Amino acid sequence: MINLRAILRVLAALLAIISVFIIFPIAAALTYNEADAFFAFLITLFVFVGSAALIKLCVGKRRDDEIMSTKSGLIFVSISWLIISVMGALPFMLAGRVGFIDAFFETASGFTTTGATIYSNIESLPKAILLWRGMTNWLGGMGIVVLTVALMPFLSIGGVRLVKAEATGHDPAHLSFHMTRTAKYLWFIYLSLTLIQFGLLIAFGMPIFEAACYSLATLSTGGLAPRTDSVAGYSTAIQLIITIFMFLGGVNFSLYFWLLKGHPKAFLIDTEFKAYTLVFFALSLGSALVLWLNNTYHSFLYALHHSSFQIASILTTTGFVITNYELWPSLCIALIFIAMACGGCIGSTSGGIKISRIVALTKQTIADLKTSIYPNGFFRARMNGHFISNPFLAHISGFVACYLIILFILTIIVSSANIPLMDSLATSLSALGNIGPGLGVTGPAADYSGMPAYIKIVLGVAMIVGRLEIFTVLAIFLPIFWRKWGD
């Protein structure tokens, strides 16, 4: 059953929470004497607060029958991400000197932690806008709905459905009995790691404002940097710190939860984490070896530094760059493309298909091959020491099938703008996987400003669909979803 009052009440809470974070760009505008940005964010603040108050006034006092059902949760999560991408575009329109479509694209890119941008000269933007870009990354990284659940005690039961709809990798039953407590744990870990990176960046010489922006955009695997050259202009030490925290952002945050609970062995027995680490090192070492043998860099360690940064950036779908990797040998670009397709771990802030799905399908394929050799044998794939259930495999197969179909459709739409086929494929994969940079016209040395308006709208929506891992959005378009019976 769909409960409109419950949906509107939680939406009001979400808008109120985001309005609190708008205060930080306002403070930045005052600090750096940016009058236009100050009034832009002040108007944005009034819009968010006013909308929240109006919705609250319409729904009135909370009633006992306001239950956040599964259907209500799917609708709320889908429309909330679209609404904040539209409303959050106001500062870019008022102070960022762009139209609505560009502003929507930039905001959707920020909240979905994609990191694609329509700005060619980022340093020309007001500091308040740069901070807002970083904050959209950070809020979207762990999830705006997870934050809402953490701060709204009345969602302790319905919050389970909301978190599952937004962050499909988190299994609340295995984290904490109380969903509000679980969400608080996740955000505490997220905030703590962000502050640790912030302190390290300052310690190694990065200015405070830039350290704040990069910290907000790194662990969230967002990639919206406050500089046009991304991270290229910083020291090797700073680039190494960012590499480490990009890698940490790609890890399932449930593992950090168990570490906080005193169970560090969770990392050792988690199949996905071990596969994620193996993929990162294999791609990094492989790229470094190719770069070194082709004399792209003067030493293997220097090549390893560049390759590990770029592989971490693309694998975790962060999107930072320290060099134009399109100038690397073709084999390196192929390895980067593999990283684009993989993504990080389920339950992390990264996008992509996710390592666990790839591992599960690979293990099941091997089991099927064994069955073809020994028809009377019994072979089943295992992860984390347990057999992979058939419903889980069916879910993964359906997800990958939908992912590839949507990717194919996106590629056709993007190529309709006379963009080369491989560039269209990379651009579509970048948007759906929340990666940021693609190849060719949207490569590491380019931006999305030259894209036609309809392509920007399509890619912006694709970012939201990819961030919500497809099923959450597609489910509401099924006729069975709108039948009265069932949850």
Coordinates of C-alpha atoms in Angstrom, one line a residue:
M1 CA 0.0 0.0 0.0
I2 CA 1.3 3.5 -0.9
N3 CA 1.1 6.0 1.9
L4 CA 1.4 9.5 0.4
R5 CA 1.4 11.2 3.9
A6 CA 4.4 9.1 5.0
I7 CA 6.2 9.9 1.8
L8 CA 5.6 13.6 2.1
R9 CA 6.5 13.7 5.8
V10 CA 9.9 12.0 5.2
L11 CA 10.5 14.3 2.2
A12 CA 9.9 17.3 4.4
A13 CA 12.5 15.9 6.9
L14 CA 15.0 15.4 4.1
L15 CA 14.6 18.9 2.7
A16 CA 15.0 20.3 6.3
I17 CA 18.2 18.3 6.8
I18 CA 19.8 19.4 3.5
S19 CA 18.9 23.0 4.4
V20 CA 21.2 22.8 7.4
F21 CA 24.1 22.0 5.1
I22 CA 23.4 25.0 2.9
I23 CA 24.5 27.1 5.8
F24 CA 28.1 26.1 5.1
P25 CA 28.3 27.6 1.6
I26 CA 26.6 30.7 3.0
A27 CA 29.4 31.0 5.5
A28 CA 32.0 30.5 2.8
A29 CA 30.3 33.3 0.7
L30 CA 30.5 35.6 3.7
T31 CA 34.1 34.6 4.4
Y32 CA 35.3 35.3 0.9
N33 CA 33.1 38.3 0.2
E34 CA 31.1 36.7 -2.5
A35 CA 27.9 38.7 -2.6
D36 CA 26.2 36.9 -5.6
A37 CA 26.9 33.5 -4.1
F38 CA 25.6 34.7 -0.7
F39 CA 22.3 35.7 -2.0
A40 CA 22.1 32.7 -4.3
F41 CA 22.5 30.3 -1.3
L42 CA 20.3 32.4 0.9
I43 CA 17.5 32.1 -1.7
T44 CA 18.2 28.3 -1.9
L45 CA 18.0 28.0 1.8
F46 CA 14.6 29.8 1.8
V47 CA 13.3 27.5 -0.9
F48 CA 14.4 24.3 1.0
V49 CA 13.1 25.5 4.3
G50 CA 9.9 26.9 2.8
S51 CA 9.2 23.7 0.9
A52 CA 9.8 21.6 4.0
A53 CA 7.5 23.8 6.1
L54 CA 4.8 23.8 3.5
I55 CA 4.8 20.0 3.2
K56 CA 4.8 19.7 6.9
L57 CA 1.8 22.1 7.2
C58 CA -0.1 20.1 4.5
V59 CA 0.4 16.7 6.1
G60 CA -0.3 17.9 9.7
K61 CA 0.4 15.8 12.8
R62 CA 1.8 12.4 12.4
R63 CA -0.8 9.6 12.5
D64 CA -0.4 5.9 13.5
D65 CA -1.4 4.7 10.1
E66 CA 1.6 6.5 8.4
I67 CA 3.6 3.3 7.6
M68 CA 6.5 3.4 5.2
S69 CA 5.7 0.4 3.1
T70 CA 8.1 -1.1 0.5
K71 CA 6.2 0.6 -2.3
S72 CA 6.2 3.9 -0.4
G73 CA 9.9 3.6 0.2
L74 CA 10.7 3.0 -3.5
I75 CA 8.6 6.0 -4.6
F76 CA 10.1 8.2 -1.9
V77 CA 13.7 7.3 -2.7
S78 CA 13.2 7.8 -6.5
I79 CA 11.5 11.1 -6.3
S80 CA 13.7 12.5 -3.5
W81 CA 16.8 12.1 -5.5
L82 CA 15.2 13.8 -8.5
I83 CA 13.8 16.6 -6.3
I84 CA 17.1 17.5 -4.6
S85 CA 18.9 17.4 -8.0
V86 CA 16.4 20.0 -9.3
M87 CA 16.2 22.2 -6.1
G88 CA 20.0 21.9 -5.5
A89 CA 20.6 23.3 -8.9
L90 CA 19.5 26.8 -7.8
P91 CA 23.0 28.0 -6.7
F92 CA 24.5 27.0 -10.0
M93 CA 21.8 29.0 -11.8
L94 CA 21.9 32.0 -9.6
A95 CA 25.7 32.2 -9.0
G96 CA 27.3 29.6 -11.2
R97 CA 26.3 31.4 -14.4
V98 CA 24.6 28.5 -16.1
G99 CA 21.1 27.6 -17.3
F100 CA 18.8 25.0 -15.7
I101 CA 19.8 22.0 -17.7
D102 CA 23.5 22.5 -17.0
A103 CA 22.7 23.2 -13.4
F104 CA 20.6 20.1 -13.1
F105 CA 23.4 18.0 -14.7
E106 CA 26.0 19.4 -12.3
T107 CA 23.8 18.9 -9.3
A108 CA 22.8 15.3 -10.3
S109 CA 26.5 14.6 -10.9
G110 CA 27.3 15.9 -7.4
F111 CA 24.6 14.1 -5.4
T112 CA 25.1 10.8 -7.3
T113 CA 28.9 11.1 -6.8
T114 CA 29.5 10.9 -10.6
G115 CA 31.9 13.8 -10.7
A116 CA 31.2 14.8 -14.3
T117 CA 31.1 18.6 -14.8
I118 CA 30.0 21.1 -17.3
Y119 CA 32.6 23.7 -16.2
S120 CA 35.7 24.2 -18.2
N121 CA 37.4 26.7 -15.8
I122 CA 36.6 25.6 -12.3
E123 CA 38.8 28.1 -10.5
S124 CA 36.7 30.9 -11.8
L125 CA 33.7 29.7 -9.7
P126 CA 33.0 31.3 -6.3
K127 CA 34.4 29.5 -3.3
A128 CA 30.9 28.9 -2.0
I129 CA 29.9 27.1 -5.2
L130 CA 33.1 24.9 -5.0
L131 CA 32.2 24.0 -1.5
W132 CA 28.6 23.2 -2.5
R133 CA 29.9 20.9 -5.2
G134 CA 31.9 19.0 -2.6
M135 CA 29.0 18.9 -0.2
T136 CA 26.7 17.4 -2.8
N137 CA 29.3 14.7 -3.3
W138 CA 29.6 14.0 0.4
L139 CA 25.9 14.0 1.1
G140 CA 25.3 11.7 -1.8
G141 CA 28.2 9.4 -0.9
M142 CA 26.7 7.6 2.1
G143 CA 23.2 8.5 0.9
I144 CA 20.8 11.3 1.7
V145 CA 18.1 8.8 2.8
V146 CA 20.5 7.0 5.1
L147 CA 21.3 10.4 6.7
T148 CA 17.5 11.1 7.1
V149 CA 17.0 7.7 8.8
A150 CA 19.9 8.5 11.1
L151 CA 18.4 11.8 12.2
M152 CA 14.7 10.9 12.3
P153 CA 13.9 8.4 15.2
F154 CA 10.3 7.9 13.9
L155 CA 11.8 6.0 10.9
S156 CA 13.3 3.2 12.9
I157 CA 11.0 0.6 11.4
G158 CA 10.2 2.1 8.0
G159 CA 13.9 3.2 7.7
V160 CA 14.9 -0.4 6.9
R161 CA 12.9 -0.3 3.7
L162 CA 14.3 3.1 2.8
V163 CA 17.9 2.1 3.3
K164 CA 17.4 -1.1 1.3
A165 CA 15.9 1.0 -1.5
E166 CA 18.7 3.5 -1.6
A167 CA 21.8 1.5 -0.5
T168 CA 21.1 -2.1 -1.7
G169 CA 24.3 -3.4 -0.4
H170 CA 23.6 -2.7 3.3
D171 CA 21.9 -5.6 5.0
P172 CA 20.3 -3.9 8.1
A173 CA 19.6 -7.3 9.7
H174 CA 23.3 -8.0 9.9
L175 CA 24.3 -4.6 11.2
S176 CA 22.1 -3.5 14.0
F177 CA 18.6 -4.3 15.3
H178 CA 17.7 -0.6 15.3
M179 CA 17.8 1.0 11.9
T180 CA 18.3 4.5 13.2
R181 CA 21.3 3.3 15.2
T182 CA 22.7 1.5 12.2
A183 CA 22.5 4.6 10.0
K184 CA 24.2 6.6 12.8
Y185 CA 27.0 4.1 12.9
L186 CA 27.5 4.3 9.1
W187 CA 27.5 8.1 9.1
F188 CA 29.9 8.2 12.2
I189 CA 32.4 6.0 10.3
Y190 CA 31.9 8.1 7.2
L191 CA 32.5 11.4 9.0
S192 CA 35.5 10.1 11.0
L193 CA 37.3 8.9 7.8
T194 CA 36.5 12.2 6.1
L195 CA 38.0 14.2 9.1
I196 CA 41.1 11.9 9.1
Q197 CA 41.8 12.6 5.4
F198 CA 41.1 16.3 6.0
G199 CA 43.8 16.4 8.7
L200 CA 46.3 14.5 6.6
L201 CA 45.9 16.8 3.6
I202 CA 46.5 19.9 5.8
A203 CA 49.5 18.2 7.4
F204 CA 51.0 17.7 4.0
G205 CA 50.6 21.3 2.9
M206 CA 47.2 21.5 1.2
P207 CA 45.3 24.8 1.9
I208 CA 42.4 24.4 4.4
F209 CA 39.6 25.2 1.9
E210 CA 41.0 22.9 -0.8
A211 CA 41.5 20.2 1.8
A212 CA 37.9 20.5 2.8
C213 CA 36.7 20.2 -0.8
Y214 CA 38.9 17.2 -1.6
S215 CA 38.0 15.4 1.6
L216 CA 34.3 15.8 0.8
A217 CA 34.8 14.5 -2.7
T218 CA 37.3 11.6 -2.0
L219 CA 35.7 9.2 0.5
S220 CA 32.4 9.8 -1.2
T221 CA 34.1 8.7 -4.4
G222 CA 32.5 11.8 -6.0
G223 CA 35.4 13.5 -7.7
L224 CA 34.2 17.1 -8.1
A225 CA 37.6 18.8 -7.5
P226 CA 37.9 22.5 -6.8
R227 CA 40.6 22.8 -9.5
T228 CA 40.5 22.3 -13.3
D229 CA 43.5 20.0 -13.3
S230 CA 41.9 17.8 -10.6
V231 CA 44.7 16.5 -8.4
A232 CA 47.6 16.9 -11.0
G233 CA 49.1 20.0 -9.4
Y234 CA 49.7 18.5 -6.0
S235 CA 52.6 16.7 -4.4
T236 CA 53.2 12.9 -4.7
A237 CA 52.4 12.6 -1.0
I238 CA 49.0 14.3 -1.3
Q239 CA 48.2 12.2 -4.3
L240 CA 49.1 9.1 -2.4
I241 CA 46.8 10.1 0.5
I242 CA 43.9 10.6 -1.9
T243 CA 44.7 7.2 -3.6
I244 CA 44.4 5.5 -0.2
F245 CA 41.1 7.2 0.7
M246 CA 39.6 6.5 -2.7
F247 CA 40.4 2.9 -2.1
L248 CA 38.8 3.0 1.4
G249 CA 35.7 4.6 -0.1
G250 CA 35.2 1.6 -2.4
V251 CA 35.1 -0.8 0.6
N252 CA 31.8 -2.1 1.9
F253 CA 31.1 0.2 5.0
S254 CA 29.6 -2.8 6.8
L255 CA 33.1 -4.1 7.2
Y256 CA 34.1 -0.8 9.0
F257 CA 31.0 -1.3 11.2
W258 CA 32.3 -4.8 12.2
L259 CA 35.8 -3.3 12.7
L260 CA 34.3 -0.7 15.0
K261 CA 32.5 -3.5 16.9
G262 CA 35.9 -5.3 17.4
H263 CA 35.7 -7.8 14.6
P264 CA 38.7 -7.0 12.3
K265 CA 38.6 -10.6 10.9
A266 CA 35.5 -9.5 8.8
F267 CA 38.0 -8.1 6.3
L268 CA 39.8 -11.4 6.0
I269 CA 36.8 -13.6 5.4
D270 CA 34.9 -11.2 3.1
T271 CA 35.2 -12.6 -0.4
E272 CA 34.2 -9.4 -2.1
F273 CA 36.9 -7.3 -0.2
K274 CA 39.6 -9.9 -1.1
A275 CA 38.5 -9.8 -4.8
Y276 CA 38.3 -6.0 -4.7
T277 CA 41.8 -5.7 -3.4
L278 CA 43.1 -8.3 -5.9
V279 CA 41.5 -6.4 -8.8
F280 CA 43.0 -3.1 -7.6
F281 CA 46.5 -4.5 -7.3
A282 CA 46.4 -6.6 -10.5
L283 CA 45.2 -3.6 -12.6
S284 CA 47.6 -1.2 -11.0
L285 CA 50.6 -3.4 -11.3
G286 CA 49.6 -4.4 -14.9
S287 CA 49.2 -0.8 -15.9
A288 CA 52.5 0.2 -14.2
L289 CA 54.4 -2.6 -16.0
V290 CA 53.0 -1.6 -19.4
L291 CA 53.8 2.1 -18.8
W292 CA 57.3 1.3 -17.6
L293 CA 58.1 -1.1 -20.6
N294 CA 56.8 1.6 -23.0
N295 CA 59.0 4.2 -21.4
T296 CA 56.0 6.4 -20.6
Y297 CA 57.6 7.1 -17.2
H298 CA 61.2 7.0 -16.2
S299 CA 60.9 4.4 -13.4
F300 CA 58.6 1.6 -12.4
L301 CA 57.8 3.2 -9.0
Y302 CA 56.7 6.4 -10.7
A303 CA 54.6 4.5 -13.2
L304 CA 53.1 2.5 -10.3
H305 CA 52.2 5.8 -8.5
H306 CA 50.3 7.1 -11.6
S307 CA 48.7 3.8 -12.4
S308 CA 47.5 3.0 -8.9
F309 CA 46.0 6.5 -8.6
Q310 CA 44.1 6.2 -11.9
I311 CA 43.0 2.7 -11.3
A312 CA 41.8 3.6 -7.8
S313 CA 40.0 6.6 -9.2
I314 CA 38.2 4.7 -11.9
L315 CA 37.6 1.4 -10.0
T316 CA 36.0 3.3 -7.2
T317 CA 34.2 5.6 -9.7
T318 CA 35.7 8.7 -8.1
G319 CA 36.9 10.3 -11.3
F320 CA 40.0 12.3 -10.1
V321 CA 42.9 12.5 -12.5
I322 CA 46.6 13.3 -12.3
T323 CA 47.4 12.8 -15.9
N324 CA 45.7 12.4 -19.3
Y325 CA 45.5 8.6 -19.3
E326 CA 44.2 8.6 -22.9
L327 CA 47.8 9.2 -23.9
W328 CA 48.9 5.9 -22.3
P329 CA 49.4 2.7 -24.3
S330 CA 46.2 1.0 -25.6
L331 CA 46.6 -1.9 -23.2
C332 CA 46.5 0.5 -20.2
I333 CA 43.3 2.1 -21.5
A334 CA 41.8 -1.4 -21.8
L335 CA 42.7 -2.1 -18.2
I336 CA 41.1 1.3 -17.2
F337 CA 38.0 0.2 -19.1
I338 CA 37.8 -3.0 -17.1
A339 CA 38.0 -0.9 -13.9
M340 CA 35.1 1.3 -15.2
A341 CA 33.0 -1.8 -15.7
C342 CA 33.8 -3.3 -12.3
G343 CA 33.2 -0.6 -9.8
G344 CA 33.8 -0.9 -6.0
C345 CA 32.1 -3.1 -3.4
I346 CA 28.4 -3.4 -2.6
G347 CA 27.6 -1.1 0.4
S348 CA 30.4 1.3 -0.5
T349 CA 30.1 4.9 -1.8
S350 CA 31.2 3.8 -5.3
G351 CA 29.2 2.9 -8.4
G352 CA 29.5 0.4 -11.2
I353 CA 28.2 -3.1 -11.4
K354 CA 30.1 -3.9 -8.1
I355 CA 32.7 -6.5 -7.4
S356 CA 30.5 -8.9 -5.5
R357 CA 28.1 -9.4 -8.4
I358 CA 31.0 -10.1 -10.8
V359 CA 32.6 -12.5 -8.3
A360 CA 29.2 -14.3 -7.8
L361 CA 28.6 -14.7 -11.5
T362 CA 32.2 -15.8 -12.2
K363 CA 32.0 -18.5 -9.4
Q364 CA 28.6 -19.7 -10.7
T365 CA 29.9 -19.9 -14.2
I366 CA 32.8 -22.1 -13.0
A367 CA 30.4 -24.3 -11.1
D368 CA 28.2 -24.7 -14.3
L369 CA 31.3 -25.6 -16.3
K370 CA 32.2 -28.3 -13.8
T371 CA 28.6 -29.6 -14.0
S372 CA 29.0 -29.8 -17.8
I373 CA 32.1 -32.0 -17.3
Y374 CA 30.6 -34.1 -14.5
P375 CA 26.8 -34.1 -15.0
N376 CA 26.1 -36.3 -11.9
G377 CA 28.3 -34.0 -9.7
F378 CA 27.0 -31.4 -7.3
F379 CA 28.8 -28.1 -7.7
R380 CA 27.6 -24.8 -6.1
A381 CA 29.4 -21.5 -5.8
R382 CA 30.4 -20.1 -2.4
M383 CA 31.0 -16.6 -1.1
N384 CA 32.1 -15.9 2.5
G385 CA 32.1 -19.6 3.2
H386 CA 28.4 -20.0 2.3
F387 CA 26.6 -21.3 -0.7
I388 CA 25.3 -18.6 -3.0
S389 CA 21.5 -18.8 -3.0
N390 CA 19.6 -19.1 -6.2
P391 CA 17.4 -16.0 -5.5
F392 CA 20.6 -14.0 -5.0
L393 CA 22.0 -15.3 -8.3
A394 CA 18.7 -14.6 -10.0
H395 CA 18.8 -11.0 -8.6
I396 CA 22.4 -10.5 -9.9
S397 CA 21.6 -11.9 -13.3
G398 CA 18.6 -9.6 -13.6
F399 CA 20.6 -6.6 -12.4
V400 CA 23.4 -7.2 -14.9
A401 CA 20.9 -7.8 -17.7
C402 CA 19.1 -4.5 -17.0
Y403 CA 22.4 -2.7 -16.6
L404 CA 23.6 -3.8 -20.0
I405 CA 20.2 -3.1 -21.7
I406 CA 20.2 0.5 -20.3
L407 CA 23.8 0.9 -21.2
F408 CA 23.0 -0.1 -24.8
I409 CA 20.1 2.3 -25.0
L410 CA 22.1 5.1 -23.5
T411 CA 24.9 4.5 -26.0
I412 CA 22.4 4.8 -28.9
I413 CA 21.0 8.0 -27.5
V414 CA 24.4 9.6 -27.0
S415 CA 25.6 8.5 -30.4
S416 CA 22.6 10.3 -31.9
A417 CA 24.5 13.5 -31.2
N418 CA 27.2 12.5 -33.8
I419 CA 29.5 11.3 -31.0
P420 CA 31.8 8.4 -32.0
L421 CA 30.5 5.0 -30.9
M422 CA 33.3 4.2 -28.5
D423 CA 33.1 7.6 -26.9
S424 CA 29.3 7.2 -26.6
L425 CA 29.8 3.8 -24.9
A426 CA 32.4 5.2 -22.5
T427 CA 30.2 8.3 -21.8
S428 CA 27.1 6.1 -21.1
L429 CA 29.1 3.8 -18.9
S430 CA 30.5 6.8 -17.0
A431 CA 27.1 8.2 -16.3
L432 CA 25.3 4.9 -15.4
G433 CA 28.3 3.8 -13.3
N434 CA 28.7 7.2 -11.6
I435 CA 32.3 7.3 -12.8
G436 CA 32.8 10.9 -14.2
P437 CA 35.4 10.9 -16.9
G438 CA 35.0 8.7 -19.9
L439 CA 37.0 8.5 -23.1
G440 CA 37.4 10.8 -26.1
V441 CA 34.9 13.7 -25.9
T442 CA 34.4 13.2 -22.2
G443 CA 37.9 12.0 -21.4
P444 CA 40.1 13.2 -18.5
A445 CA 41.1 16.3 -20.4
A446 CA 37.5 17.2 -21.4
D447 CA 34.2 18.1 -19.8
Y448 CA 30.5 17.8 -20.6
S449 CA 29.8 21.5 -21.5
G450 CA 29.7 20.8 -25.3
M451 CA 27.0 18.1 -25.0
P452 CA 23.6 18.9 -26.5
A453 CA 20.9 19.8 -23.9
Y454 CA 18.9 16.6 -24.4
I455 CA 22.0 14.4 -23.8
K456 CA 22.7 16.2 -20.6
I457 CA 19.2 15.6 -19.3
V458 CA 19.4 11.9 -20.3
L459 CA 22.8 11.5 -18.7
G460 CA 21.6 13.3 -15.5
V461 CA 18.7 10.9 -15.2
A462 CA 21.0 8.0 -15.9
M463 CA 23.3 9.1 -13.1
I464 CA 20.3 8.9 -10.6
V465 CA 19.2 5.6 -12.0
G466 CA 22.7 4.2 -11.7
R467 CA 23.1 5.6 -8.1
L468 CA 19.9 3.9 -7.0
E469 CA 21.1 0.7 -8.7
I470 CA 18.4 0.5 -11.4
F471 CA 15.8 -1.7 -9.7
T472 CA 14.6 1.0 -7.3
V473 CA 13.6 3.3 -10.2
L474 CA 12.5 0.7 -12.7
A475 CA 10.2 -1.0 -10.2
I476 CA 7.8 1.9 -10.0
F477 CA 7.2 1.7 -13.8
L478 CA 5.8 -1.9 -13.6
P479 CA 2.0 -2.2 -13.8
I480 CA 2.0 -4.6 -10.8
F481 CA 3.6 -1.9 -8.6
W482 CA 0.4 0.2 -8.8
R483 CA -2.0 -2.6 -7.9
K484 CA -3.8 -2.1 -4.6
W485 CA -3.0 -5.4 -3.0
G486 CA 0.4 -6.2 -1.4
D487 CA 3.0 -4.1 0.2

